[in-house]
Amino acid sequence: MRLAIIGIGLMGGSLALTLKKKGFVQNVIGVDPNVEHQQKALELGIVDEVMDLDKAIAASDIIAIATPVNIAEQLLPLILNQVDKQVVFDLGSTKESIVHIANAQSKKGRFVPTHPMWGTEFSGPAAAQSDAFAEKATVICNKEQIDEDALELVEKLYQQLGMHILYMNAKQHDIHVAYVSHISHITSFALANTVLEKEKESDAIFELASGGFESTVRLAKSNADMWVPIFMQNKENVLDVLNEHISQLRKFKASLEKENFEYLSELIHNANQIKRILK
């Protein structure tokens, strides 16, 4: 089987490495406008060859769109217009918008909207990791709209990655990821900016930074070119979550201002209930 990876970065590269290792695909074609990414992906054995988009579509059996979500939306109609029996799936963090675009295409059944719930703060082919997806969840959206053979192939692909599959509609997906993923990144960006603003005249922060600080701001190293389009596409859900988050921050602020330490303790104890979810 021949796999075309559109966007040879962290996600696409990790996907290719793992599927080649598992023997699920025998040949990987890379498509990326960045010449440095092309060369690095070839050097690292992530892809076997590099082609332009049209040739890659014609030469492949399955096509993974692993670009930022705004680019994926631009590419999807072009790809679906050229496919015959090929299967197309994406790896993007937002689903409602791209599903809407897919639904306007005559070959919409060849498209499988997916979101593997894994990633790091790094980007580019050098960040790709083999076996990165194991024991993580992946989401497949609106499966009733997908051709049976296309759905079955992508399900088998994710099973090869060692992932468990969740099914939901695109609207539900975007609400859920706003809470479990998108707000985490905004919080990390905001905390990093807070620290940089207050500590910009001092190097002491780097001496004092602990593991807790590092884990909290780790996501602040994430790529703006990827995350700004995600926030744009999921704006309403992200704003809802931000409003609730700001409300929670105000409760902590008020409890300190009023020296209501009993209420502060209640807030922390209530937050501790997250242990039931994150074991």
PDB file of N, CA and C in Angstrom, residues 31-85:
ATOM      1  N   VAL A  31       4.565  15.139   0.471  1.00  0.00           N
ATOM      2  CA  VAL A  31       4.196  16.368  -0.233  1.00  0.00           C
ATOM      3  C   VAL A  31       4.346  17.515   0.754  1.00  0.00           C
ATOM      4  N   ASP A  32       5.212  18.467   0.434  1.00  0.00           N
ATOM      5  CA  ASP A  32       5.439  19.593   1.337  1.00  0.00           C
ATOM      6  C   ASP A  32       6.107  20.717   0.548  1.00  0.00           C
ATOM      7  N   PRO A  33       5.604  21.949   0.647  1.00  0.00           N
ATOM      8  CA  PRO A  33       6.222  23.055  -0.093  1.00  0.00           C
ATOM      9  C   PRO A  33       7.583  23.470   0.468  1.00  0.00           C
ATOM     10  N   ASN A  34       7.873  23.056   1.696  1.00  0.00           N
ATOM     11  CA  ASN A  34       9.128  23.415   2.353  1.00  0.00           C
ATOM     12  C   ASN A  34      10.227  22.447   1.911  1.00  0.00           C
ATOM     13  N   VAL A  35      11.189  22.953   1.145  1.00  0.00           N
ATOM     14  CA  VAL A  35      12.250  22.100   0.604  1.00  0.00           C
ATOM     15  C   VAL A  35      13.093  21.490   1.721  1.00  0.00           C
ATOM     16  N   GLU A  36      13.329  22.247   2.786  1.00  0.00           N
ATOM     17  CA  GLU A  36      14.093  21.714   3.918  1.00  0.00           C
ATOM     18  C   GLU A  36      13.363  20.539   4.560  1.00  0.00           C
ATOM     19  N   HIS A  37      12.048  20.645   4.671  1.00  0.00           N
ATOM     20  CA  HIS A  37      11.254  19.535   5.209  1.00  0.00           C
ATOM     21  C   HIS A  37      11.343  18.316   4.295  1.00  0.00           C
ATOM     22  N   GLN A  38      11.291  18.550   3.007  1.00  0.00           N
ATOM     23  CA  GLN A  38      11.417  17.447   2.051  1.00  0.00           C
ATOM     24  C   GLN A  38      12.739  16.708   2.252  1.00  0.00           C
ATOM     25  N   GLN A  39      13.824  17.477   2.284  1.00  0.00           N
ATOM     26  CA  GLN A  39      15.159  16.878   2.396  1.00  0.00           C
ATOM     27  C   GLN A  39      15.330  16.147   3.722  1.00  0.00           C
ATOM     28  N   LYS A  40      14.857  16.764   4.814  1.00  0.00           N
ATOM     29  CA  LYS A  40      14.991  16.148   6.137  1.00  0.00           C
ATOM     30  C   LYS A  40      14.183  14.861   6.213  1.00  0.00           C
ATOM     31  N   ALA A  41      12.989  14.877   5.654  1.00  0.00           N
ATOM     32  CA  ALA A  41      12.133  13.685   5.686  1.00  0.00           C
ATOM     33  C   ALA A  41      12.756  12.537   4.898  1.00  0.00           C
ATOM     34  N   LEU A  42      13.407  12.850   3.802  1.00  0.00           N
ATOM     35  CA  LEU A  42      14.107  11.824   3.027  1.00  0.00           C
ATOM     36  C   LEU A  42      15.308  11.288   3.801  1.00  0.00           C
ATOM     37  N   GLU A  43      16.068  12.191   4.428  1.00  0.00           N
ATOM     38  CA  GLU A  43      17.249  11.792   5.206  1.00  0.00           C
ATOM     39  C   GLU A  43      16.876  10.873   6.364  1.00  0.00           C
ATOM     40  N   LEU A  44      15.764  11.179   7.028  1.00  0.00           N
ATOM     41  CA  LEU A  44      15.343  10.420   8.209  1.00  0.00           C
ATOM     42  C   LEU A  44      14.566   9.155   7.852  1.00  0.00           C
ATOM     43  N   GLY A  45      14.325   8.938   6.582  1.00  0.00           N
ATOM     44  CA  GLY A  45      13.576   7.754   6.170  1.00  0.00           C
ATOM     45  C   GLY A  45      12.089   7.846   6.447  1.00  0.00           C
ATOM     46  N   ILE A  46      11.600   9.063   6.679  1.00  0.00           N
ATOM     47  CA  ILE A  46      10.164   9.248   6.918  1.00  0.00           C
ATOM     48  C   ILE A  46       9.390   8.998   5.631  1.00  0.00           C
ATOM     49  N   VAL A  47       9.912   9.524   4.525  1.00  0.00           N
ATOM     50  CA  VAL A  47       9.292   9.306   3.219  1.00  0.00           C
ATOM     51  C   VAL A  47      10.303   8.630   2.299  1.00  0.00           C
ATOM     52  N   ASP A  48       9.783   7.948   1.302  1.00  0.00           N
ATOM     53  CA  ASP A  48      10.638   7.271   0.327  1.00  0.00           C
ATOM     54  C   ASP A  48      10.874   8.125  -0.906  1.00  0.00           C
ATOM     55  N   GLU A  49       9.946   9.021  -1.162  1.00  0.00           N
ATOM     56  CA  GLU A  49      10.077   9.919  -2.306  1.00  0.00           C
ATOM     57  C   GLU A  49       9.207  11.146  -2.071  1.00  0.00           C
ATOM     58  N   VAL A  50       9.503  12.199  -2.822  1.00  0.00           N
ATOM     59  CA  VAL A  50       8.753  13.447  -2.723  1.00  0.00           C
ATOM     60  C   VAL A  50       8.138  13.748  -4.085  1.00  0.00           C
ATOM     61  N   MET A  51       6.875  14.137  -4.079  1.00  0.00           N
ATOM     62  CA  MET A  51       6.171  14.476  -5.321  1.00  0.00           C
ATOM     63  C   MET A  51       5.360  15.745  -5.110  1.00  0.00           C
ATOM     64  N   ASP A  52       4.885  16.317  -6.225  1.00  0.00           N
ATOM     65  CA  ASP A  52       3.917  17.392  -6.078  1.00  0.00           C
ATOM     66  C   ASP A  52       2.552  16.766  -5.786  1.00  0.00           C
ATOM     67  N   LEU A  53       1.600  17.589  -5.423  1.00  0.00           N
ATOM     68  CA  LEU A  53       0.314  17.090  -4.927  1.00  0.00           C
ATOM     69  C   LEU A  53      -0.414  16.222  -5.951  1.00  0.00           C
ATOM     70  N   ASP A  54      -0.521  16.699  -7.178  1.00  0.00           N
ATOM     71  CA  ASP A  54      -1.284  15.966  -8.187  1.00  0.00           C
ATOM     72  C   ASP A  54      -0.710  14.573  -8.433  1.00  0.00           C
ATOM     73  N   LYS A  55       0.608  14.485  -8.559  1.00  0.00           N
ATOM     74  CA  LYS A  55       1.245  13.189  -8.799  1.00  0.00           C
ATOM     75  C   LYS A  55       1.087  12.267  -7.591  1.00  0.00           C
ATOM     76  N   ALA A  56       1.185  12.841  -6.390  1.00  0.00           N
ATOM     77  CA  ALA A  56       1.054  12.036  -5.171  1.00  0.00           C
ATOM     78  C   ALA A  56      -0.343  11.446  -5.046  1.00  0.00           C
ATOM     79  N   ILE A  57      -1.352  12.230  -5.390  1.00  0.00           N
ATOM     80  CA  ILE A  57      -2.729  11.731  -5.332  1.00  0.00           C
ATOM     81  C   ILE A  57      -2.900  10.544  -6.272  1.00  0.00           C
ATOM     82  N   ALA A  58      -2.403  10.697  -7.489  1.00  0.00           N
ATOM     83  CA  ALA A  58      -2.552   9.642  -8.494  1.00  0.00           C
ATOM     84  C   ALA A  58      -1.781   8.378  -8.128  1.00  0.00           C
ATOM     85  N   ALA A  59      -0.655   8.546  -7.416  1.00  0.00           N
ATOM     86  CA  ALA A  59       0.234   7.408  -7.133  1.00  0.00           C
ATOM     87  C   ALA A  59      -0.093   6.678  -5.843  1.00  0.00           C
ATOM     88  N   SER A  60      -1.008   7.207  -5.032  1.00  0.00           N
ATOM     89  CA  SER A  60      -1.224   6.664  -3.689  1.00  0.00           C
ATOM     90  C   SER A  60      -2.530   5.888  -3.572  1.00  0.00           C
ATOM     91  N   ASP A  61      -2.598   5.092  -2.506  1.00  0.00           N
ATOM     92  CA  ASP A  61      -3.827   4.370  -2.161  1.00  0.00           C
ATOM     93  C   ASP A  61      -4.587   5.070  -1.042  1.00  0.00           C
ATOM     94  N   ILE A  62      -3.843   5.718  -0.163  1.00  0.00           N
ATOM     95  CA  ILE A  62      -4.442   6.416   0.976  1.00  0.00           C
ATOM     96  C   ILE A  62      -3.679   7.717   1.186  1.00  0.00           C
ATOM     97  N   ILE A  63      -4.408   8.781   1.502  1.00  0.00           N
ATOM     98  CA  ILE A  63      -3.836  10.124   1.571  1.00  0.00           C
ATOM     99  C   ILE A  63      -4.130  10.724   2.935  1.00  0.00           C
ATOM    100  N   ALA A  64      -3.073  11.126   3.645  1.00  0.00           N
ATOM    101  CA  ALA A  64      -3.217  11.760   4.957  1.00  0.00           C
ATOM    102  C   ALA A  64      -2.927  13.249   4.833  1.00  0.00           C
ATOM    103  N   ILE A  65      -3.887  14.071   5.228  1.00  0.00           N
ATOM    104  CA  ILE A  65      -3.684  15.521   5.238  1.00  0.00           C
ATOM    105  C   ILE A  65      -3.214  15.905   6.636  1.00  0.00           C
ATOM    106  N   ALA A  66      -1.930  16.261   6.733  1.00  0.00           N
ATOM    107  CA  ALA A  66      -1.315  16.537   8.038  1.00  0.00           C
ATOM    108  C   ALA A  66      -0.780  17.962   8.091  1.00  0.00           C
ATOM    109  N   THR A  67      -1.532  18.875   7.506  1.00  0.00           N
ATOM    110  CA  THR A  67      -1.164  20.288   7.470  1.00  0.00           C
ATOM    111  C   THR A  67      -1.909  21.044   8.570  1.00  0.00           C
ATOM    112  N   PRO A  68      -1.561  22.322   8.811  1.00  0.00           N
ATOM    113  CA  PRO A  68      -2.418  23.148   9.667  1.00  0.00           C
ATOM    114  C   PRO A  68      -3.854  23.146   9.138  1.00  0.00           C
ATOM    115  N   VAL A  69      -4.819  23.344  10.034  1.00  0.00           N
ATOM    116  CA  VAL A  69      -6.226  23.135   9.668  1.00  0.00           C
ATOM    117  C   VAL A  69      -6.709  24.080   8.568  1.00  0.00           C
ATOM    118  N   ASN A  70      -6.171  25.289   8.504  1.00  0.00           N
ATOM    119  CA  ASN A  70      -6.596  26.206   7.448  1.00  0.00           C
ATOM    120  C   ASN A  70      -6.119  25.735   6.077  1.00  0.00           C
ATOM    121  N   ILE A  71      -4.926  25.176   6.018  1.00  0.00           N
ATOM    122  CA  ILE A  71      -4.404  24.640   4.756  1.00  0.00           C
ATOM    123  C   ILE A  71      -5.174  23.381   4.361  1.00  0.00           C
ATOM    124  N   ALA A  72      -5.510  22.554   5.345  1.00  0.00           N
ATOM    125  CA  ALA A  72      -6.274  21.329   5.072  1.00  0.00           C
ATOM    126  C   ALA A  72      -7.601  21.656   4.395  1.00  0.00           C
ATOM    127  N   GLU A  73      -8.251  22.722   4.846  1.00  0.00           N
ATOM    128  CA  GLU A  73      -9.531  23.116   4.251  1.00  0.00           C
ATOM    129  C   GLU A  73      -9.367  23.532   2.792  1.00  0.00           C
ATOM    130  N   GLN A  74      -8.252  24.181   2.483  1.00  0.00           N
ATOM    131  CA  GLN A  74      -7.997  24.599   1.104  1.00  0.00           C
ATOM    132  C   GLN A  74      -7.700  23.402   0.202  1.00  0.00           C
ATOM    133  N   LEU A  75      -6.984  22.421   0.760  1.00  0.00           N
ATOM    134  CA  LEU A  75      -6.545  21.281  -0.040  1.00  0.00           C
ATOM    135  C   LEU A  75      -7.631  20.229  -0.259  1.00  0.00           C
ATOM    136  N   LEU A  76      -8.520  20.066   0.711  1.00  0.00           N
ATOM    137  CA  LEU A  76      -9.472  18.952   0.649  1.00  0.00           C
ATOM    138  C   LEU A  76     -10.304  18.926  -0.633  1.00  0.00           C
ATOM    139  N   PRO A  77     -10.918  20.040  -1.062  1.00  0.00           N
ATOM    140  CA  PRO A  77     -11.689  19.979  -2.311  1.00  0.00           C
ATOM    141  C   PRO A  77     -10.829  19.604  -3.518  1.00  0.00           C
ATOM    142  N   LEU A  78      -9.602  20.102  -3.557  1.00  0.00           N
ATOM    143  CA  LEU A  78      -8.701  19.781  -4.664  1.00  0.00           C
ATOM    144  C   LEU A  78      -8.389  18.292  -4.694  1.00  0.00           C
ATOM    145  N   ILE A  79      -8.174  17.721  -3.513  1.00  0.00           N
ATOM    146  CA  ILE A  79      -7.837  16.294  -3.421  1.00  0.00           C
ATOM    147  C   ILE A  79      -9.039  15.426  -3.774  1.00  0.00           C
ATOM    148  N   LEU A  80     -10.192  15.734  -3.174  1.00  0.00           N
ATOM    149  CA  LEU A  80     -11.388  14.922  -3.435  1.00  0.00           C
ATOM    150  C   LEU A  80     -11.811  14.986  -4.902  1.00  0.00           C
ATOM    151  N   ASN A  81     -11.524  16.094  -5.542  1.00  0.00           N
ATOM    152  CA  ASN A  81     -11.871  16.239  -6.956  1.00  0.00           C
ATOM    153  C   ASN A  81     -11.056  15.309  -7.850  1.00  0.00           C
ATOM    154  N   GLN A  82      -9.896  14.847  -7.332  1.00  0.00           N
ATOM    155  CA  GLN A  82      -9.001  14.018  -8.145  1.00  0.00           C
ATOM    156  C   GLN A  82      -9.012  12.534  -7.776  1.00  0.00           C
ATOM    157  N   VAL A  83      -9.569  12.202  -6.613  1.00  0.00           N
ATOM    158  CA  VAL A  83      -9.489  10.800  -6.189  1.00  0.00           C
ATOM    159  C   VAL A  83     -10.494   9.939  -6.948  1.00  0.00           C
ATOM    160  N   ASP A  84     -10.179   8.662  -7.017  1.00  0.00           N
ATOM    161  CA  ASP A  84     -11.086   7.666  -7.575  1.00  0.00           C
ATOM    162  C   ASP A  84     -11.481   6.718  -6.447  1.00  0.00           C
ATOM    163  N   LYS A  85     -10.615   5.738  -6.196  1.00  0.00           N
ATOM    164  CA  LYS A  85     -10.855   4.802  -5.100  1.00  0.00           C
ATOM    165  C   LYS A  85      -9.999   5.117  -3.872  1.00  0.00           C
TER     166      LYS A  85
END
